[in-house]
Coordinates of C-alpha atoms in Angstrom, one line a residue:
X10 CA 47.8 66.2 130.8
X11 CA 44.9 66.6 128.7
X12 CA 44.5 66.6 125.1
X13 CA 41.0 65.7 124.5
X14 CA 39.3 69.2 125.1
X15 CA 36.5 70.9 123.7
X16 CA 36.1 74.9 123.1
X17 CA 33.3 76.4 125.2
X18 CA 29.8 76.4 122.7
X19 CA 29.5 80.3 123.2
X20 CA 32.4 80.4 120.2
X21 CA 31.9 81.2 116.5
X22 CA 33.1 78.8 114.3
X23 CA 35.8 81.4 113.2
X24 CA 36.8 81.4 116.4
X25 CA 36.9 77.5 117.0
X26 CA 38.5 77.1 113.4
X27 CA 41.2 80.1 113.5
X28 CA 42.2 80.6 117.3
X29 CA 44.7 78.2 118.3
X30 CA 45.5 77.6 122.7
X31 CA 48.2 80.0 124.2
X32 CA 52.0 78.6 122.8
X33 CA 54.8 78.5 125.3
X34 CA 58.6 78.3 123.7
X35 CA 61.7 76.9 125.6
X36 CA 64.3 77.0 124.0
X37 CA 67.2 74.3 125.7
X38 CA 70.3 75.2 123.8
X39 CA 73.4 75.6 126.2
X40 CA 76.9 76.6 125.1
X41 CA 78.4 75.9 122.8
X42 CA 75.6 74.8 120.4
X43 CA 73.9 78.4 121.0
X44 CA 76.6 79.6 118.3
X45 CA 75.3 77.2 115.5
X46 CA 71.6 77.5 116.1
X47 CA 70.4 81.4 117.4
X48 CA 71.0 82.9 113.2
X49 CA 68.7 80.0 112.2
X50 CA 66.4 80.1 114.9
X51 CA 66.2 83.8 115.2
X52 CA 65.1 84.1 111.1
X53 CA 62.7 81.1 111.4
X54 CA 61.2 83.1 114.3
X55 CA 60.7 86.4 112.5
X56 CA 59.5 84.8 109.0
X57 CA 57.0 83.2 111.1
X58 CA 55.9 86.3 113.3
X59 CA 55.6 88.6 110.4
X60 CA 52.9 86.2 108.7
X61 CA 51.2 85.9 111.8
X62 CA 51.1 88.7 112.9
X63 CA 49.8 90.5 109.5
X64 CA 47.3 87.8 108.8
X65 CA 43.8 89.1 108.6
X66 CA 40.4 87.9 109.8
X67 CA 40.7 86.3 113.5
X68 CA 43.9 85.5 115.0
X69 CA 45.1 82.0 114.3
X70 CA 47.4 82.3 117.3
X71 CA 46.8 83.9 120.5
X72 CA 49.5 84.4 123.1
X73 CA 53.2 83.4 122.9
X74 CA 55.7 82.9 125.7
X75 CA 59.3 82.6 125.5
X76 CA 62.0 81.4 127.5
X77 CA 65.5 80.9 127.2
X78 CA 67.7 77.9 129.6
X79 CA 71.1 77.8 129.2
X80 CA 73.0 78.2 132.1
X81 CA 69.9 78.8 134.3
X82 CA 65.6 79.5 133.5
X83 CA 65.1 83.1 131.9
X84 CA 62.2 85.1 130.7
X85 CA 62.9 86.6 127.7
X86 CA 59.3 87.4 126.8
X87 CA 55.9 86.8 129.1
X88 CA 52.8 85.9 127.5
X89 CA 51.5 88.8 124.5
X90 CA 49.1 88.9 122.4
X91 CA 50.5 87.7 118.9
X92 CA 48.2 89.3 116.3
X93 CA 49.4 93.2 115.4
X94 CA 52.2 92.7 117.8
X95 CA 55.3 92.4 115.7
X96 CA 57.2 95.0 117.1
X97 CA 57.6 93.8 120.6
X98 CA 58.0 90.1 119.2
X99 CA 61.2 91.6 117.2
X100 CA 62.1 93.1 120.0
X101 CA 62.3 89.6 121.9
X102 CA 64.2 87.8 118.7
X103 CA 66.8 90.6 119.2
X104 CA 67.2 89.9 122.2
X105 CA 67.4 86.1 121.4
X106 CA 70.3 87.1 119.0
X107 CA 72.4 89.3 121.5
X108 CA 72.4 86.4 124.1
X109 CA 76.7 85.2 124.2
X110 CA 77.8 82.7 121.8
X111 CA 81.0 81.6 122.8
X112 CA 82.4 80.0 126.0
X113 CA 80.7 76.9 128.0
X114 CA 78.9 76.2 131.5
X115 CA 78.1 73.5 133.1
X116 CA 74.0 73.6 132.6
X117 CA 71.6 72.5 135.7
X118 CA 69.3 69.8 135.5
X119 CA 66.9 71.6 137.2
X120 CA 66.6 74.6 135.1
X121 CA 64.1 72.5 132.5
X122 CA 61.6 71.7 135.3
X123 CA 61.5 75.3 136.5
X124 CA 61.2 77.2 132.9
X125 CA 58.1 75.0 132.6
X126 CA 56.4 75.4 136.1
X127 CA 57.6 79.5 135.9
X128 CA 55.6 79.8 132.1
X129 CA 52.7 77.5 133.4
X130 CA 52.7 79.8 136.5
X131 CA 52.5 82.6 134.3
X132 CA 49.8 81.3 132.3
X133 CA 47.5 80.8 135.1
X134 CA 48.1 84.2 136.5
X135 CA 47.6 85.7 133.0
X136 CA 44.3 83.9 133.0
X137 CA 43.1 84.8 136.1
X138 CA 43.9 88.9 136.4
X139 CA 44.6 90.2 132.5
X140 CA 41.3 89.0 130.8
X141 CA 39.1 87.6 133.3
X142 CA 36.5 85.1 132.6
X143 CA 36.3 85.9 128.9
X144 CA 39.4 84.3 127.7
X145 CA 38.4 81.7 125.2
X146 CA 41.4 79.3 125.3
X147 CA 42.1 77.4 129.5
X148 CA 45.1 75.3 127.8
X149 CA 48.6 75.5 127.0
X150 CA 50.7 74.2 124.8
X151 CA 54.7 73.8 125.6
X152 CA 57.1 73.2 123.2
X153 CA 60.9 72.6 124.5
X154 CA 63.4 73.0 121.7
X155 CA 66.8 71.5 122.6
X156 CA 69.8 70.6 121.4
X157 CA 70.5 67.7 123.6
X158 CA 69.3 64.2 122.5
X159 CA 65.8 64.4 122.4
X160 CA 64.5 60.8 124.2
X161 CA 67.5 62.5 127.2
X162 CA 65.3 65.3 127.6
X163 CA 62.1 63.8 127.3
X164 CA 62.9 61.1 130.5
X165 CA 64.4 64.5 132.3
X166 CA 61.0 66.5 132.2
X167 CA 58.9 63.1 133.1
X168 CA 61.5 63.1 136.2
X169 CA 61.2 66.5 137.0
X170 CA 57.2 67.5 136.5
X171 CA 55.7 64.2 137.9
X172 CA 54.6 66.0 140.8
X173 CA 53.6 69.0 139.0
X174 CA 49.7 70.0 138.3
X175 CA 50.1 69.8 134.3
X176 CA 45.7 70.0 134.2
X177 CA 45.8 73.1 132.2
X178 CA 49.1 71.7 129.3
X179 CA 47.0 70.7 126.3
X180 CA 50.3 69.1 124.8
X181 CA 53.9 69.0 125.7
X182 CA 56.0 68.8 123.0
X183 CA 60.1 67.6 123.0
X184 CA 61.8 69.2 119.7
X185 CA 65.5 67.8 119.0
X186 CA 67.3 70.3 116.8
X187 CA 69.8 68.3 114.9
X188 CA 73.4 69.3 113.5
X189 CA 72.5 68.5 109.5
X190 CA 69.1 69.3 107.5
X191 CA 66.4 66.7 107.6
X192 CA 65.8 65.5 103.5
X193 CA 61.9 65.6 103.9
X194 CA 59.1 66.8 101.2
X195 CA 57.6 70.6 102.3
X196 CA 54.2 68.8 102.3
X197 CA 55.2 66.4 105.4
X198 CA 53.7 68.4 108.4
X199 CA 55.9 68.5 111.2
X200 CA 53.6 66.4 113.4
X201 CA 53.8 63.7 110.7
X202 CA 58.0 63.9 110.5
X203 CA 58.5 63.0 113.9
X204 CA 55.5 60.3 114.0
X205 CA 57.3 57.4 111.9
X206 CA 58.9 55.8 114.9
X207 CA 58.3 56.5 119.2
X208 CA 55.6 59.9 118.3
X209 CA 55.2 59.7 121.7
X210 CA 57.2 58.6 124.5
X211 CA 56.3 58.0 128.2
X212 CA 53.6 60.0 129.7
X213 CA 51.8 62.3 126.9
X214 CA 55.2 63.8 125.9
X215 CA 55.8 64.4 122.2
X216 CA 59.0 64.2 120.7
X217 CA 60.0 65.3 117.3
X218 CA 63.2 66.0 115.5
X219 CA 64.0 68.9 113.0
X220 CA 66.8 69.7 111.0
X221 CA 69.2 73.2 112.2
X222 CA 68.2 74.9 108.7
X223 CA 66.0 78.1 108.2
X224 CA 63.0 76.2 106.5
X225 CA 62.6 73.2 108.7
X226 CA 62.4 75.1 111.7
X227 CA 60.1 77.7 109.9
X228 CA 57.9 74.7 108.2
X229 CA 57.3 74.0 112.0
X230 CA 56.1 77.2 113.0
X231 CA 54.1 77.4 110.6
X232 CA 52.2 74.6 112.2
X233 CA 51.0 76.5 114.7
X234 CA 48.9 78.3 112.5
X235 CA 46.7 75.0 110.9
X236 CA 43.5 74.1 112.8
X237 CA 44.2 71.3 115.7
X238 CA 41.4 71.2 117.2
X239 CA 39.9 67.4 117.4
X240 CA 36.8 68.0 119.1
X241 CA 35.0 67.1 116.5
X242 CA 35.5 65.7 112.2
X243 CA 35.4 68.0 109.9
X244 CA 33.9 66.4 106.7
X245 CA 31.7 64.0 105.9
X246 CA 32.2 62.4 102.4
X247 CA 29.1 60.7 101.3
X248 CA 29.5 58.0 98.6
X249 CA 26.5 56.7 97.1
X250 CA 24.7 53.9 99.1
X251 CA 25.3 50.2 98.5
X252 CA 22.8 47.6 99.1
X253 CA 23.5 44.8 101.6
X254 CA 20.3 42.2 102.3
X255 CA 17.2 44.4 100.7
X256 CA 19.2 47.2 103.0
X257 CA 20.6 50.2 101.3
X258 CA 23.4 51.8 103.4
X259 CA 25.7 54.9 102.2
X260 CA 29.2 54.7 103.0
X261 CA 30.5 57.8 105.1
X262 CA 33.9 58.6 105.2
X263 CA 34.2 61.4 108.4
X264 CA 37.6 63.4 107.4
X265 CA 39.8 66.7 108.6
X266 CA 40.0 69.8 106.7
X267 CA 43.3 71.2 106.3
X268 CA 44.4 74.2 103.8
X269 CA 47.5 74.1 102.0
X270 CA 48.7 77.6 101.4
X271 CA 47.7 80.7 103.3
X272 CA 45.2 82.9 101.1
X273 CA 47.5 85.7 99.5
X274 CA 44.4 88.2 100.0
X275 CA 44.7 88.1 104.0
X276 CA 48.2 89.3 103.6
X277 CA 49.4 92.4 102.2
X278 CA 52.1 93.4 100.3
X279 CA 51.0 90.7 97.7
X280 CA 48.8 91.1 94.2
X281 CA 46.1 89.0 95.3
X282 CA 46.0 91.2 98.9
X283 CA 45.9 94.5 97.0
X284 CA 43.4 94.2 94.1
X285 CA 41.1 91.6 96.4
X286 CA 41.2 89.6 93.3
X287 CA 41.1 85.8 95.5
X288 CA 38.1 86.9 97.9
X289 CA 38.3 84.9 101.1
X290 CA 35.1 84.6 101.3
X291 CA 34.6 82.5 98.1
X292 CA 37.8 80.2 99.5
X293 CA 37.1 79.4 103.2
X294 CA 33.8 80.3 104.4
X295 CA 31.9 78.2 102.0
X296 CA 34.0 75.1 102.7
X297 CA 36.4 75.8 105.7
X298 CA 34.3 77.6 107.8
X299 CA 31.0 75.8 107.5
X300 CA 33.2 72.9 108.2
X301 CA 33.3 74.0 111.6
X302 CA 30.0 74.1 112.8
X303 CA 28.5 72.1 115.9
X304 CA 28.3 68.1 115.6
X305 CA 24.7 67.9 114.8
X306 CA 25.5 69.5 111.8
X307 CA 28.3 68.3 109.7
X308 CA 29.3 69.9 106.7
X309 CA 28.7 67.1 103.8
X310 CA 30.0 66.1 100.9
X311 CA 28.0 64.1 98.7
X312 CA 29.7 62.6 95.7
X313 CA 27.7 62.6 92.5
X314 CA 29.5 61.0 89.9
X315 CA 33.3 59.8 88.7
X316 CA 35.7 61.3 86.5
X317 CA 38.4 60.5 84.0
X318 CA 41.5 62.2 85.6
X319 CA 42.1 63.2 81.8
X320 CA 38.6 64.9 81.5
X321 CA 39.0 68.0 83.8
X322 CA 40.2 71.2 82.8
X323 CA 42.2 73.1 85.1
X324 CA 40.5 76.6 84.3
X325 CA 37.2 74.9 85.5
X326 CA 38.6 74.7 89.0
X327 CA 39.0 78.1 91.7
X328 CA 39.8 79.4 94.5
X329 CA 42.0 77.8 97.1
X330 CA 42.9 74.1 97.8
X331 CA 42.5 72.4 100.4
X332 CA 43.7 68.8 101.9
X333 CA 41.6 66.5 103.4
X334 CA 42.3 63.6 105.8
X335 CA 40.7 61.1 107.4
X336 CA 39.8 62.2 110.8
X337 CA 41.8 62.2 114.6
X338 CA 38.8 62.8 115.9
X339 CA 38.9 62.0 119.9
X340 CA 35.4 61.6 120.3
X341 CA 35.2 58.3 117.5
X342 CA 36.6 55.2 119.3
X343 CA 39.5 53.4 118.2
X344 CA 37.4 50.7 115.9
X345 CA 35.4 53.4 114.3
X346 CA 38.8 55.4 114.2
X347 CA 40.5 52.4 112.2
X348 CA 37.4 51.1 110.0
X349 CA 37.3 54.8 109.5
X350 CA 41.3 55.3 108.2
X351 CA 40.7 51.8 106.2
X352 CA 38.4 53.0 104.0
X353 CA 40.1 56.2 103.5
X354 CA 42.8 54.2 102.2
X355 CA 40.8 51.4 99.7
X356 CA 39.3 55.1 98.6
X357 CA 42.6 57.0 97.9
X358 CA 43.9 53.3 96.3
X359 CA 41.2 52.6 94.2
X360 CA 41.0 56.0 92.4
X361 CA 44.5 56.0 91.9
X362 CA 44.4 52.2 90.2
X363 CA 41.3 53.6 88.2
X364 CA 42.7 57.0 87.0
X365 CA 39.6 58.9 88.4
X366 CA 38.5 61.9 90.3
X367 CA 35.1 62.5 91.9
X368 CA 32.7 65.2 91.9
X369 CA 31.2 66.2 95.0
X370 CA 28.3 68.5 95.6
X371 CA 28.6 70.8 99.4
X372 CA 25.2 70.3 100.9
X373 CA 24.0 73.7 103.0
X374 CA 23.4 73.8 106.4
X375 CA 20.0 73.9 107.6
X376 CA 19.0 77.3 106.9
X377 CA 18.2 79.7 110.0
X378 CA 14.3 80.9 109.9
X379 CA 13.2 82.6 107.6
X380 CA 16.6 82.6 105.4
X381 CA 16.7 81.3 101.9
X382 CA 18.8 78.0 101.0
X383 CA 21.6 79.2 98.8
X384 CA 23.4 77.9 96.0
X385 CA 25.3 74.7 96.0
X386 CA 28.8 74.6 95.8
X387 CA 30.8 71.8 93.8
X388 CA 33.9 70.3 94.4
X389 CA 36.5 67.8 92.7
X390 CA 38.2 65.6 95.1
X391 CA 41.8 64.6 93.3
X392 CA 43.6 61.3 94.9
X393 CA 47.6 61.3 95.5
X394 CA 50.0 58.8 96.6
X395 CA 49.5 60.1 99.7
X396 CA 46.4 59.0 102.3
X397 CA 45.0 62.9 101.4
X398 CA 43.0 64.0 98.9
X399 CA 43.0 67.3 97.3
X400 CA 39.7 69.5 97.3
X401 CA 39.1 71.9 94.6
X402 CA 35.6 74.1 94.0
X403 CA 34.7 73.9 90.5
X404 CA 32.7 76.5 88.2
X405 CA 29.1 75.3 87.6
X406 CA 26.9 76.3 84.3
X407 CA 25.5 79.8 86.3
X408 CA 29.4 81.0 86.7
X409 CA 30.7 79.6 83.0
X410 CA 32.4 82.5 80.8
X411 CA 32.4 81.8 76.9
X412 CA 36.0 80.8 75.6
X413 CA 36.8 80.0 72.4
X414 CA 39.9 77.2 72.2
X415 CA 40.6 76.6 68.3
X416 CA 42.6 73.9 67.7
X417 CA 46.3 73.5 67.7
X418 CA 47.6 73.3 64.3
X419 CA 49.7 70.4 63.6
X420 CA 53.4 72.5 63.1
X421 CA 54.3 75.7 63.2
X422 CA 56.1 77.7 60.5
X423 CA 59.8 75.6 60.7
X424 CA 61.3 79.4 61.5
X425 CA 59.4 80.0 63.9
X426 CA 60.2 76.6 65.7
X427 CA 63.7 76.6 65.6
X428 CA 63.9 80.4 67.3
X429 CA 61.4 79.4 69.8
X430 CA 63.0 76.0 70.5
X431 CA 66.4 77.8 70.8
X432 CA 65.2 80.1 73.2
X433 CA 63.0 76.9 75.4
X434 CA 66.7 75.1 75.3
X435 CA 68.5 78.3 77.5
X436 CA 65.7 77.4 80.0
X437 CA 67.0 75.0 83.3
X438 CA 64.7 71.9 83.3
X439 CA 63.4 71.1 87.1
X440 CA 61.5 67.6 87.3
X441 CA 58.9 69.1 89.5
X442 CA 58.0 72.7 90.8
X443 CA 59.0 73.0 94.5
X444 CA 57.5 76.6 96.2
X445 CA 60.5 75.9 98.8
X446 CA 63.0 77.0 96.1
X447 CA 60.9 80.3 95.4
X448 CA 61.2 83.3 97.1
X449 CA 58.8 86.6 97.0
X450 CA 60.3 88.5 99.3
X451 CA 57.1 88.5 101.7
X452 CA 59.0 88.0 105.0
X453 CA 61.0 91.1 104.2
X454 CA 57.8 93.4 102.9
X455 CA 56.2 92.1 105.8
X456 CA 58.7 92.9 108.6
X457 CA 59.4 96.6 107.0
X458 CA 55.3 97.4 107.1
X459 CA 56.1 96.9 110.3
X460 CA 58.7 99.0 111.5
X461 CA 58.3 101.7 109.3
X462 CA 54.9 103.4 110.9
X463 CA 56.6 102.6 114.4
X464 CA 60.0 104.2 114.1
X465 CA 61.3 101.7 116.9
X466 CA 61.9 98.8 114.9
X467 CA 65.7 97.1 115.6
X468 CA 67.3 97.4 112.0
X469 CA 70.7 96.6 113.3
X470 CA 71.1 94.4 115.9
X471 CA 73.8 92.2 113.8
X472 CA 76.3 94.6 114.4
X473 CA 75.5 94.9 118.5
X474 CA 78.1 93.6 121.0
X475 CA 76.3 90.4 122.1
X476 CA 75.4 90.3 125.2
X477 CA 77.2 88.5 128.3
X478 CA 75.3 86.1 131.1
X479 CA 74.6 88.9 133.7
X480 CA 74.7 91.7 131.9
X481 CA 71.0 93.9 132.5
X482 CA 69.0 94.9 129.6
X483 CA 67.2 97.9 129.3
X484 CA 64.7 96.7 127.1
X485 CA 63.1 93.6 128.7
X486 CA 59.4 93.2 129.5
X487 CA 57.8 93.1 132.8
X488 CA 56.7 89.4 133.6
X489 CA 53.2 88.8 135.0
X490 CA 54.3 86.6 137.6
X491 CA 57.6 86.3 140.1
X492 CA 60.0 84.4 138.8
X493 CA 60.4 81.5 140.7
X494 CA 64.2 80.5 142.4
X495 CA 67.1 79.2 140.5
X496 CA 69.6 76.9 142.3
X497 CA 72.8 78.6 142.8
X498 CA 75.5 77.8 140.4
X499 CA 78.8 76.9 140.6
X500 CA 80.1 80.8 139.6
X501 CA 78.4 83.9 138.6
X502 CA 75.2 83.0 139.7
X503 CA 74.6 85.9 142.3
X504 CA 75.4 88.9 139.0
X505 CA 73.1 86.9 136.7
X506 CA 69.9 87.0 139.4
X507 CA 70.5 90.8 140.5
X508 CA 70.9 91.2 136.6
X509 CA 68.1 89.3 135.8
X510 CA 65.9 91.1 138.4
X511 CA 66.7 94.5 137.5
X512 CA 65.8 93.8 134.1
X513 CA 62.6 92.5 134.8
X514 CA 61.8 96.1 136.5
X515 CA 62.2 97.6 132.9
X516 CA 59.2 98.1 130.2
X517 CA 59.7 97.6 126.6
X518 CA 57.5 100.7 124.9
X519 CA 54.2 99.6 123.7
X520 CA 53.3 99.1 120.9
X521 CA 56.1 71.5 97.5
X522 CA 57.2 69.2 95.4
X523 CA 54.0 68.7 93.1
X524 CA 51.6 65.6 95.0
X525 CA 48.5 66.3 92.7
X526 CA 48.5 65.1 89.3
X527 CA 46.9 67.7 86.9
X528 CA 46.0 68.6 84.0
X529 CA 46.3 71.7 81.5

């Protein structure tokens, strides 16, 4: 397989930063486990499709695939177009839910090995005769979610695909769905959780475990939608030069950019997405975007000057956060990779000991012709106990409102204290503010835009008779390709294929806990 792979250089930056490769979904859960994972599953999966799929600006994901092997391989949805597409994606997690939760079959080895040749299969012939040369992503990405023991599954696909062309999977990842819920922070990307010990295992296959809970599978969806590419850094930090031998020489730390929280003004249904009040313009193109321009032109960071952690006032600061790490770039090689990750460290460390931020200054890209330079952009770079630091712009003189702050008088009235403290003592006392305890009610807004206007939306599929192995559906997509065979069974194997066919001729309608320190 191949993971080092570089976009075409006919692509925008938006496109490079915000379109992620073609995502195919396996999901490996037999009988009897089926029972104690598909509610779970099945909400993860629509939280996760109504943000994506309401997002605006260009898609951050591009074609999903899913398939379902239990017993034997099945399609449950060929590869669609994500973005404006919730309706049919419902469509498919309804169908994930009606799929029979009790009883128990014998699974076959071999049904793995073909879900993954059938959706690589249809991947290629989706390439080839739906959009033609102009498709801007050649690689897929496979992600097998089981229920058996992950390292099991993981020497069962190296078995079964070793003769298999894999030239066009970017990544195959092996997710182990376990019985309990994973104790792990909501900053800890999922990529990081399953890195501590064996990330990867044999040839190129990832293997990861997540908890059976709601968030931790919808923590991992949301992954999807960050920027992987590793084509090329990000960042440059530039700290100021030191002199070795008559020789002055800046230090250059070459980093990722990652964002932290999705910009509430590219969804709607929120404050921020109605009134345009957090521009996204003023939040990612001036940072994000730029930071995805071609390698002779890095975006750059040059620090300016140190700060007393104590010293910064958090009205000074705007817009959106974002995380920066030091950089996976595949291009660097694995000294300059290292040297690279040291000094990331001694930096994060040493501000830290010190009790200091830094203040950065964006340096433009080379203006086009006959385009003016504009204005620079600052930026305070907050350390955490983390190996991250936190990126914040920061207002300037031009931007600066006058405030008047008078001075807190030593005590208040005695009255007025005790009532006020009275009423601050009713109040439950949480050490730190974790966002994964708080819920707006998005998912739901979001998911009901969506069926409203479309008047097929499936409002009550808890209440349907689940359905039974070989039972046809009338609602089932067309696939792109011909399934490929499935090794008889030991029973019931001949209904489930004419089942399974006749569905196939049917069309579905169209259609954190707190890391930074800060201060008030």
């Amino acid at each position: 397989m191949h993971h080092r792979r570089s976009l075409g250089s006919g692509f925008s930056a938006a496109t490079k930063i915000n379109q992620q490769p073609p995502r195919l979904l396996i999901v490996h859960i037999p009988l009897p486990s089926w029972a104690d994972i598909c509610s779970n599953l099945c909400e993860a999966l629509q939280n996760f499709f109504s943000l994506a799929c309401s997002l605006m600006g260009p898609s951050r994901m591009s074609l999903f695939s899913l398939y379902m092997v239990q017993n034997q391989h099945e399609c449950i949805l060929p590869f669609v177009q994500v973005k404006e597409n919730f309706v049919r994606l419902q469509a498919c997690i309804s169908e994930l839910r009606m799929l029979q939760r009790e009883g128990y079959f014998r699974p076959q080895s071999i049904s793995l090995k073909l879900a993954v040749e059938d959706g690589l299969q249809q991947f290629k012939q989706y390439s080839r005769h739906v959009t033609g040369a102009t498709l801007p992503y050649t690689f897929l990405e496979i992600t097998v979610l089981t229920s058996h023991p992950g390292k099991e599954v993981v020497k069962q696909l190296e078995e079964g695909l070793k003769d298999i062309d894999l030239g066009r999977v970017r990544r195959l990842q092996v997710v182990e769905v376990t019985k309990g819920i994973l104790e792990q922070m909501d900053s800890e990307s999922p990529d990081e959780a399953g890195s501590d010990e064996n990330p990867i295992l044999g040839t190129d296959i990832d293997l990861q475990t997540i908890g059976n809970d709601v968030i931790d599978m919808e923590i991992f969806f949301k992954a999807w939608l960050h920027n992987s590419e590793t084509d090329q850094e990000h960042i440059h930090l530039l700290l100021p030069a030191q002199t070795f031998s008559n020789i002055s020489r800046a230090v250059c730390l070459k980093c990722d950019l990652q964002e932290r929280l999705l910009s509430p003004s590219l969804l709607p249904g929120t404050a921020d997405g109605t009134l345009r009040m957090d521009d996204p313009k003023g939040d990612i193109s001036t940072l994000y975007q730029m930071a995805s321009q071609s390698s002779s032109s890095h975006y750059k960071l040059q620090v300016i000057k140190a700060l007393k952690s104590s010293g910064l006032c958090e009205s000074l600061t705007y817009g959106l956060p974002f995380i920066l790490r030091p950089t996976s770039c595949w291009q660097l090689d694995w000294d300059e990779l290292e040297t690279n990750q040291q000094h990331f460290h001694a930096l994060c460390h040493s501000l830290l000991k010190r009790e200091w931020l830094l203040l950065a200054k964006g340096e433009p890209l080379s203006p086009g012709h006959g385009q003016r330079v504009p204005a620079s952009t600052f930026y305070v770079i907050v350390p955490s106990c983390s190996l991250t630091l936190l990126v914040k712009a920061i207002a300037t003189r031009e931007l600066l409102l006058p405030n008047v702050f008078p001075l807190l008088p030593e005590a208040p009235p005695e009255d007025s204290l005790k009532i006020v403290e009275s009423t601050l003592d009713r109040l439950e006392l949480e050490p730190t503010y974790n966002p994964l305890h708080v819920k707006s009610h998005l998912y739901s807004y979001l998911s009901n835009a969506f069926a409203k206007p479309q008047g097929r939306f499936y409002t009550g599929w808890e209440t349907r008779t689940p359905r039974k192995a070989g039972q046809s559906q009338t609602n089932r997509v067309r696939a792109t390709v011909v399934p490929l065979p499935v090794t008889p069974g030991p029973c019931g194997t001949s209904k489930m294929r004419a089942a399974r066919n006749a569905s196939l001729e049917t069309r579905l309608p169209s259609q954190p806990e707190e890391e930074y320190s800060s201060q008030p």
